[in-house]
Coordinates of C-alpha atoms in Angstrom, one line a residue:
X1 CA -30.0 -104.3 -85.8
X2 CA -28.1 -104.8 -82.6
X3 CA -26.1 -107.7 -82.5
X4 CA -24.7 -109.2 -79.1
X5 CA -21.1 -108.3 -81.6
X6 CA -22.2 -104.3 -82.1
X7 CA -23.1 -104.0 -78.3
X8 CA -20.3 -105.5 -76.5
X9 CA -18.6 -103.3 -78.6
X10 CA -20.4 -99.8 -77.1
X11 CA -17.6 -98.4 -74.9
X12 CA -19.2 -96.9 -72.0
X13 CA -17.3 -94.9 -68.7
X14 CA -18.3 -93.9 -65.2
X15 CA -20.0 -90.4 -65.2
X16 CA -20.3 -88.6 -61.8
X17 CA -22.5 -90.1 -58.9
X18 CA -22.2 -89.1 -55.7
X19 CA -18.7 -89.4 -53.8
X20 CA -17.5 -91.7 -56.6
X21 CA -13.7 -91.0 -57.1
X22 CA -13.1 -93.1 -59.9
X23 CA -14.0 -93.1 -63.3
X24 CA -14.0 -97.0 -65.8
X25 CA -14.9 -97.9 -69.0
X26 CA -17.2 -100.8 -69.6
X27 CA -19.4 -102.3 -72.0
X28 CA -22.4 -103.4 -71.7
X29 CA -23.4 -107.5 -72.7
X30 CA -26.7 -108.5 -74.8
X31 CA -27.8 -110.0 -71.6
X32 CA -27.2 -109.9 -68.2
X33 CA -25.4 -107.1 -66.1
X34 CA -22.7 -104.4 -67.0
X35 CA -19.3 -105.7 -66.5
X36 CA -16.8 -102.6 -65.8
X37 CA -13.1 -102.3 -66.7
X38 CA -10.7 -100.5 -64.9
X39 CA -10.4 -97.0 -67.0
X40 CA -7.6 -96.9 -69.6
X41 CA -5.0 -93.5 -69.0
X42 CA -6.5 -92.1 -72.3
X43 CA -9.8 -92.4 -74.5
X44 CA -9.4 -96.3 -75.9
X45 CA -9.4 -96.3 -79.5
X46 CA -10.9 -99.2 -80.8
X47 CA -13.2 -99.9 -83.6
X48 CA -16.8 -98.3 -83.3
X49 CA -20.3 -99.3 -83.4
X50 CA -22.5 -97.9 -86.5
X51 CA -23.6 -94.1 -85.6
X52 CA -27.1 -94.8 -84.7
X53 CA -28.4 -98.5 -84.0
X54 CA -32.2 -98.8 -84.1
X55 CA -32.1 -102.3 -82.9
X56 CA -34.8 -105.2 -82.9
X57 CA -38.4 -104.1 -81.9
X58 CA -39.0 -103.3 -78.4
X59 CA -35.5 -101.7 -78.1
X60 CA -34.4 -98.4 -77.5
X61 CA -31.8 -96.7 -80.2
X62 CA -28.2 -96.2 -79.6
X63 CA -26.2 -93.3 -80.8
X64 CA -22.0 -93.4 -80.2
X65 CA -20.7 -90.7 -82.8
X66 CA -21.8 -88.7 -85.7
X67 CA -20.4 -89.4 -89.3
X68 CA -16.7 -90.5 -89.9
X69 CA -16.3 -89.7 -93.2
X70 CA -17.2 -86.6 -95.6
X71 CA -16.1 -83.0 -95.7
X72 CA -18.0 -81.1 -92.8
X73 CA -15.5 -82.5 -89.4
X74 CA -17.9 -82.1 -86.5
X75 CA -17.8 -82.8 -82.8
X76 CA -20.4 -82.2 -80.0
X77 CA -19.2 -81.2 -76.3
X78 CA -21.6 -83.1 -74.7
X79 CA -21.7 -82.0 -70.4
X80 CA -23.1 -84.2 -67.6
X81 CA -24.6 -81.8 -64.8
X82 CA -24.9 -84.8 -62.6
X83 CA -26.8 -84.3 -59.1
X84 CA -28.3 -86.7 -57.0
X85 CA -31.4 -86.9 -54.0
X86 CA -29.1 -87.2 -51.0
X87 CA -26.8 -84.4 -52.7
X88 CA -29.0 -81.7 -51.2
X89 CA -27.7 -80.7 -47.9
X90 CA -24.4 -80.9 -49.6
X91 CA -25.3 -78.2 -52.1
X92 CA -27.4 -76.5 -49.1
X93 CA -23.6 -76.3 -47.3
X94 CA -22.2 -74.3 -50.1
X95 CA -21.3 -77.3 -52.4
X96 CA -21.3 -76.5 -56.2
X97 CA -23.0 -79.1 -58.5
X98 CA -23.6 -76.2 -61.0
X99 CA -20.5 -74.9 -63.0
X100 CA -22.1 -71.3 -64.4
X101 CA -18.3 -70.4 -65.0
X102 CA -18.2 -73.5 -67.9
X103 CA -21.4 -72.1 -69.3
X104 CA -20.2 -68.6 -69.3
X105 CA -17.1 -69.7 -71.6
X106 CA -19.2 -71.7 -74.2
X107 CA -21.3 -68.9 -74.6
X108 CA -18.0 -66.6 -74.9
X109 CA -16.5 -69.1 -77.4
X110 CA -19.9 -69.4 -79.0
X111 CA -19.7 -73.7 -78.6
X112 CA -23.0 -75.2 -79.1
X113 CA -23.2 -78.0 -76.4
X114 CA -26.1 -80.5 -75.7
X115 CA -25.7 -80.6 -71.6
X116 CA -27.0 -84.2 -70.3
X117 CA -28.9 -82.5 -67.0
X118 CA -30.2 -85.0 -64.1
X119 CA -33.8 -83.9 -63.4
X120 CA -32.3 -83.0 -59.4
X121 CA -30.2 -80.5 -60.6
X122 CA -32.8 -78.8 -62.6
X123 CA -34.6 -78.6 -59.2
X124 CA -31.5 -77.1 -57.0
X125 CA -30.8 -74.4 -60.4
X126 CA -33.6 -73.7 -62.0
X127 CA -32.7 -70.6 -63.0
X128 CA -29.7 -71.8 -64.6
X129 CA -31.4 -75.3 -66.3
X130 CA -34.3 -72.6 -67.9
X131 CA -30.9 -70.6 -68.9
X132 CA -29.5 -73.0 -70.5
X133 CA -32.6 -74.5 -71.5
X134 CA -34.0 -71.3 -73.8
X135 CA -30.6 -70.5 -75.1
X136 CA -30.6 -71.4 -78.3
X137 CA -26.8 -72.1 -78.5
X138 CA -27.6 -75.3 -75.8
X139 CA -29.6 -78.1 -76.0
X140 CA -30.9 -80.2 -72.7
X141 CA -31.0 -83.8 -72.4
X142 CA -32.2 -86.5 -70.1
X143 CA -29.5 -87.6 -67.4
X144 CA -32.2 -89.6 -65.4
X145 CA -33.7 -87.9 -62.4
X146 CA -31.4 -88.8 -59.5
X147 CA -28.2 -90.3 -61.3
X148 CA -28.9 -94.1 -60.2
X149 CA -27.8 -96.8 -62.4
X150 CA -30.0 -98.3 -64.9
X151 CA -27.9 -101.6 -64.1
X152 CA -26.4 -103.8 -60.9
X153 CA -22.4 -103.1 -60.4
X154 CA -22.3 -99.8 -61.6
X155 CA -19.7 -97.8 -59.9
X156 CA -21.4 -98.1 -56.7
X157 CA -24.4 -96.1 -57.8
X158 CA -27.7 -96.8 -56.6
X159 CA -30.2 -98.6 -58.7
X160 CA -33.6 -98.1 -60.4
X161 CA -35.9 -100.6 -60.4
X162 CA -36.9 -102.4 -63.5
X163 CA -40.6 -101.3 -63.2
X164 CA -39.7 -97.7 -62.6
X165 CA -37.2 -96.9 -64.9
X166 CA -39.5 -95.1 -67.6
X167 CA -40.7 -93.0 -64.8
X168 CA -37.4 -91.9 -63.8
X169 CA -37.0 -90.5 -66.9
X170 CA -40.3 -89.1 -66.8
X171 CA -39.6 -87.5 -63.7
X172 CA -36.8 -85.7 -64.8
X173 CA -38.6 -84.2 -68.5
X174 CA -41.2 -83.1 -65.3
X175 CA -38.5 -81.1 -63.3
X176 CA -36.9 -79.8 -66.7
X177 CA -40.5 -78.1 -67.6
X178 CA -41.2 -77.4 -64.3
X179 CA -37.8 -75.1 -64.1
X180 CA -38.9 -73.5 -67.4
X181 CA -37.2 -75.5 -69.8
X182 CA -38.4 -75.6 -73.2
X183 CA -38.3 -78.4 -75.4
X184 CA -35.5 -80.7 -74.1
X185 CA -34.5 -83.5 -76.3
X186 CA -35.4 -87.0 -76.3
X187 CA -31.9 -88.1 -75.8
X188 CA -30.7 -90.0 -72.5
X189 CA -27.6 -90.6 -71.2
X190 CA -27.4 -93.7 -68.7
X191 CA -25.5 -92.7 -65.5
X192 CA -22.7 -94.5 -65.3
X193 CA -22.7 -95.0 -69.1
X194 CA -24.1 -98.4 -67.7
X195 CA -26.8 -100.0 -69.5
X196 CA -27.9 -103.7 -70.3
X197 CA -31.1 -105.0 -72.6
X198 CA -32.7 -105.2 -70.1
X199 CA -32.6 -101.4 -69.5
X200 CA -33.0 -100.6 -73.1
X201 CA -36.2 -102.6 -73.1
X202 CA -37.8 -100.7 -70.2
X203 CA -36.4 -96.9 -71.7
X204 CA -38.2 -97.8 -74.8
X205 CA -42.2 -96.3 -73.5
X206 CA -40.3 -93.7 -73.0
X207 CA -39.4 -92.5 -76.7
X208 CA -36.0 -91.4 -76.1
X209 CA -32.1 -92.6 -77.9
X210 CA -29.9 -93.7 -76.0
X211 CA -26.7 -91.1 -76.1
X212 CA -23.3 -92.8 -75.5
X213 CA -19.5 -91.2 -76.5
X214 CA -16.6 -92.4 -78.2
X215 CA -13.9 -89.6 -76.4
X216 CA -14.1 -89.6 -72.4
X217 CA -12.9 -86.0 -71.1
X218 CA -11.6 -87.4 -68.1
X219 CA -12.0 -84.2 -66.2
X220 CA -14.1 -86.3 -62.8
X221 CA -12.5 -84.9 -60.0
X222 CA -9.3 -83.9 -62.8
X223 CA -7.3 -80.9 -61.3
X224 CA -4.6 -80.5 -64.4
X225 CA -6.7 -79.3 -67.2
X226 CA -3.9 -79.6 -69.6
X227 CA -4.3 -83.2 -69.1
X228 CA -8.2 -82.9 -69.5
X229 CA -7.5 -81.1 -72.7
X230 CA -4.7 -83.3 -74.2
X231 CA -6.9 -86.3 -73.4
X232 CA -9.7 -84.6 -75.5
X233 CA -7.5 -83.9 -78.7
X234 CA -6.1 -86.9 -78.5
X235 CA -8.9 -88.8 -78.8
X236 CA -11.4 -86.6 -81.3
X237 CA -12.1 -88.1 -84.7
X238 CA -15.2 -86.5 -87.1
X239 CA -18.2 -87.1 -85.4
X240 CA -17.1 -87.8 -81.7
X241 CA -19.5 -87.2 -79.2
X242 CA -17.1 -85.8 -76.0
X243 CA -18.3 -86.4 -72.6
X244 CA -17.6 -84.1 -70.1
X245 CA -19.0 -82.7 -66.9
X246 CA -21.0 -79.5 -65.5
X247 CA -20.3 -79.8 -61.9
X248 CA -17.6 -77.7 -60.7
X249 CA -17.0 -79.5 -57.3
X250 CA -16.0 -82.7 -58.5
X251 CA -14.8 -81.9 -62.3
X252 CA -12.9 -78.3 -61.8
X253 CA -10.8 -78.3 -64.4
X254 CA -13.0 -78.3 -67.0
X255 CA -14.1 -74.7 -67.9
X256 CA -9.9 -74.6 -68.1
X257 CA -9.4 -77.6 -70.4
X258 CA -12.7 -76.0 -72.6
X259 CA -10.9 -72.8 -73.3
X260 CA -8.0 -75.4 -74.7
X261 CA -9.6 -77.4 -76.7
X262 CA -12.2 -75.3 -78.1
X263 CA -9.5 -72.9 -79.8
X264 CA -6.9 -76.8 -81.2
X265 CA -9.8 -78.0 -82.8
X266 CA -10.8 -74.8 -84.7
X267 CA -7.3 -74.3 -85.8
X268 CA -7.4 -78.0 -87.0
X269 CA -11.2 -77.5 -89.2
X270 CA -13.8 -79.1 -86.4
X271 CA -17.1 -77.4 -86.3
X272 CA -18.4 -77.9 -83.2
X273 CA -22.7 -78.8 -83.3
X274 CA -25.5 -79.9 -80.5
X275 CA -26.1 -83.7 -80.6
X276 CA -29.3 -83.2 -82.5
X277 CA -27.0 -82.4 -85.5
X278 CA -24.9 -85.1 -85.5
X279 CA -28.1 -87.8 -84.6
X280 CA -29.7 -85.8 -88.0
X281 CA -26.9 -86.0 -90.3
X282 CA -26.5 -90.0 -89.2
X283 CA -29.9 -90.1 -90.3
X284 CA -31.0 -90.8 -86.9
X285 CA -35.3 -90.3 -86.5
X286 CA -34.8 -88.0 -83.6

């Protein structure tokens, strides 16, 4: 059940939107709007909510991180490929929103990685969403359509409407299986990381978990991927979910900090696994 106690106590961060320069953390009330913080200098480590919190009827299921405890010490790279509407005669310029450089290295490290795609970058890459979408070392998720915030006070972001935020998600599943992508997950990811009941009332036609993190990469806008990386290790536990970003003009450091952490948390027994595994072994129902 979610208690106003478990939810305040989600951590949630700012996740790209367009020509936000800073990243927070927040959390996100029973009632009302999101609140943000300023964002701490390293992943916060406080106590976490349960992995996977169905919550009362009518709400739609959180998941922060996979299991703590037990022998298997898993962690999913999770990657927002964040692209908004008014983003397009940026990209039409020669702006880069894709990062096919970070894909390259996962696939060259063999890292499975559930990437958190926003239905408008399927449409400006659609060879790259159905090439990442078939491989069967990636899994696709729901980022919205147009990264806008499922709550007021979020970063600056524009906001969805109550009434159409079920068909924002709908439209981006429609631009993932219009670019060829099969079978992308039910999970979403709020933009922003900003979310109220409100919101998880209104996802809830939609049939989808809510994804969250417990480890922010910090690699938005991020030039010194040792940083990036150290920030990673610093903050992985079994079971973290790591949010990081697939858009190479505003988080450049990344396919850099990748190749650092990938190789650390080998050496010190991770296995890394798609979100889908970690929502499973929680016993999550998708």
């Amino acid at each position: 059940m979610i208690t106003p106690v478990l939810v305040r106590r989600v951590a949630a961060l700012c996740v790209l939107g367009a020509a936000l320069a800073a990243c927070g953390t927040a959390q996100a009330p029973q009632e009302g709007r999101h609140s943000p913080r300023p964002a701490p200098s390293h992943s916060p480590a406080p106590s976490r909510p349960p992995t996977l919190a169905p919550g009362p009827a009518g709400l739609t299921p959180l998941f922060a991180h996979g299991p703590r405890t037990g022998e298997d010490r898993t962690v999913a790279l999770t990657f927002d490929a964040d692209m908004t509407a008014d983003q397009g005669p940026r990209a039409a310029r020669g702006e880069r929103f894709d990062n096919p450089e970070l894909i390259a290295a996962l696939r060259e490290l063999k890292v499975p990685a559930t990437v958190f795609m926003t239905g408008r970058w399927a449409e400006e890459y659609p060879e790259q969403a159905r090439s990442i979408g078939r491989d069967p070392l990636f899994e696709v998720a729901n980022h919205s359509y147009s990264h806008y915030a499922f709550t007021g006070d979020c970063y600056g972001l524009p906001t969805v409407s109550r009434d159409r935020m079920a068909a924002d998600v709908e439209r981006a599943y429609a631009a993932f299986r219009k670019a060829g992508v099969r079978e992308p997950m039910p999970y979403f990811r709020f933009p922003g990381g900003c979310y109220d009941r409100t919101a998880l009332k209104e996802l809830t036609p939609a049939g989808v978990t809510a994804v969250q993190w417990d480890v922010v990469g910090g690699d938005a806008f991020a030039t010194d991927a040792d940083a990036v990386a150290r920030q990673v290790l610093d903050g992985v536990r079994p079971g973290s979910v790591v949010v990081l970003h697939c858009t190479r003009s505003a988080a450049p450091a990344t396919e850099a900090a990748v190749r650092r952490v990938v190789p650390e948390l080998r050496r010190q027994g991770y296995r890394f696994v798609k979100v889908s595994e970690l929502i499973g072994a929680a016993g999550g129902r998708r």
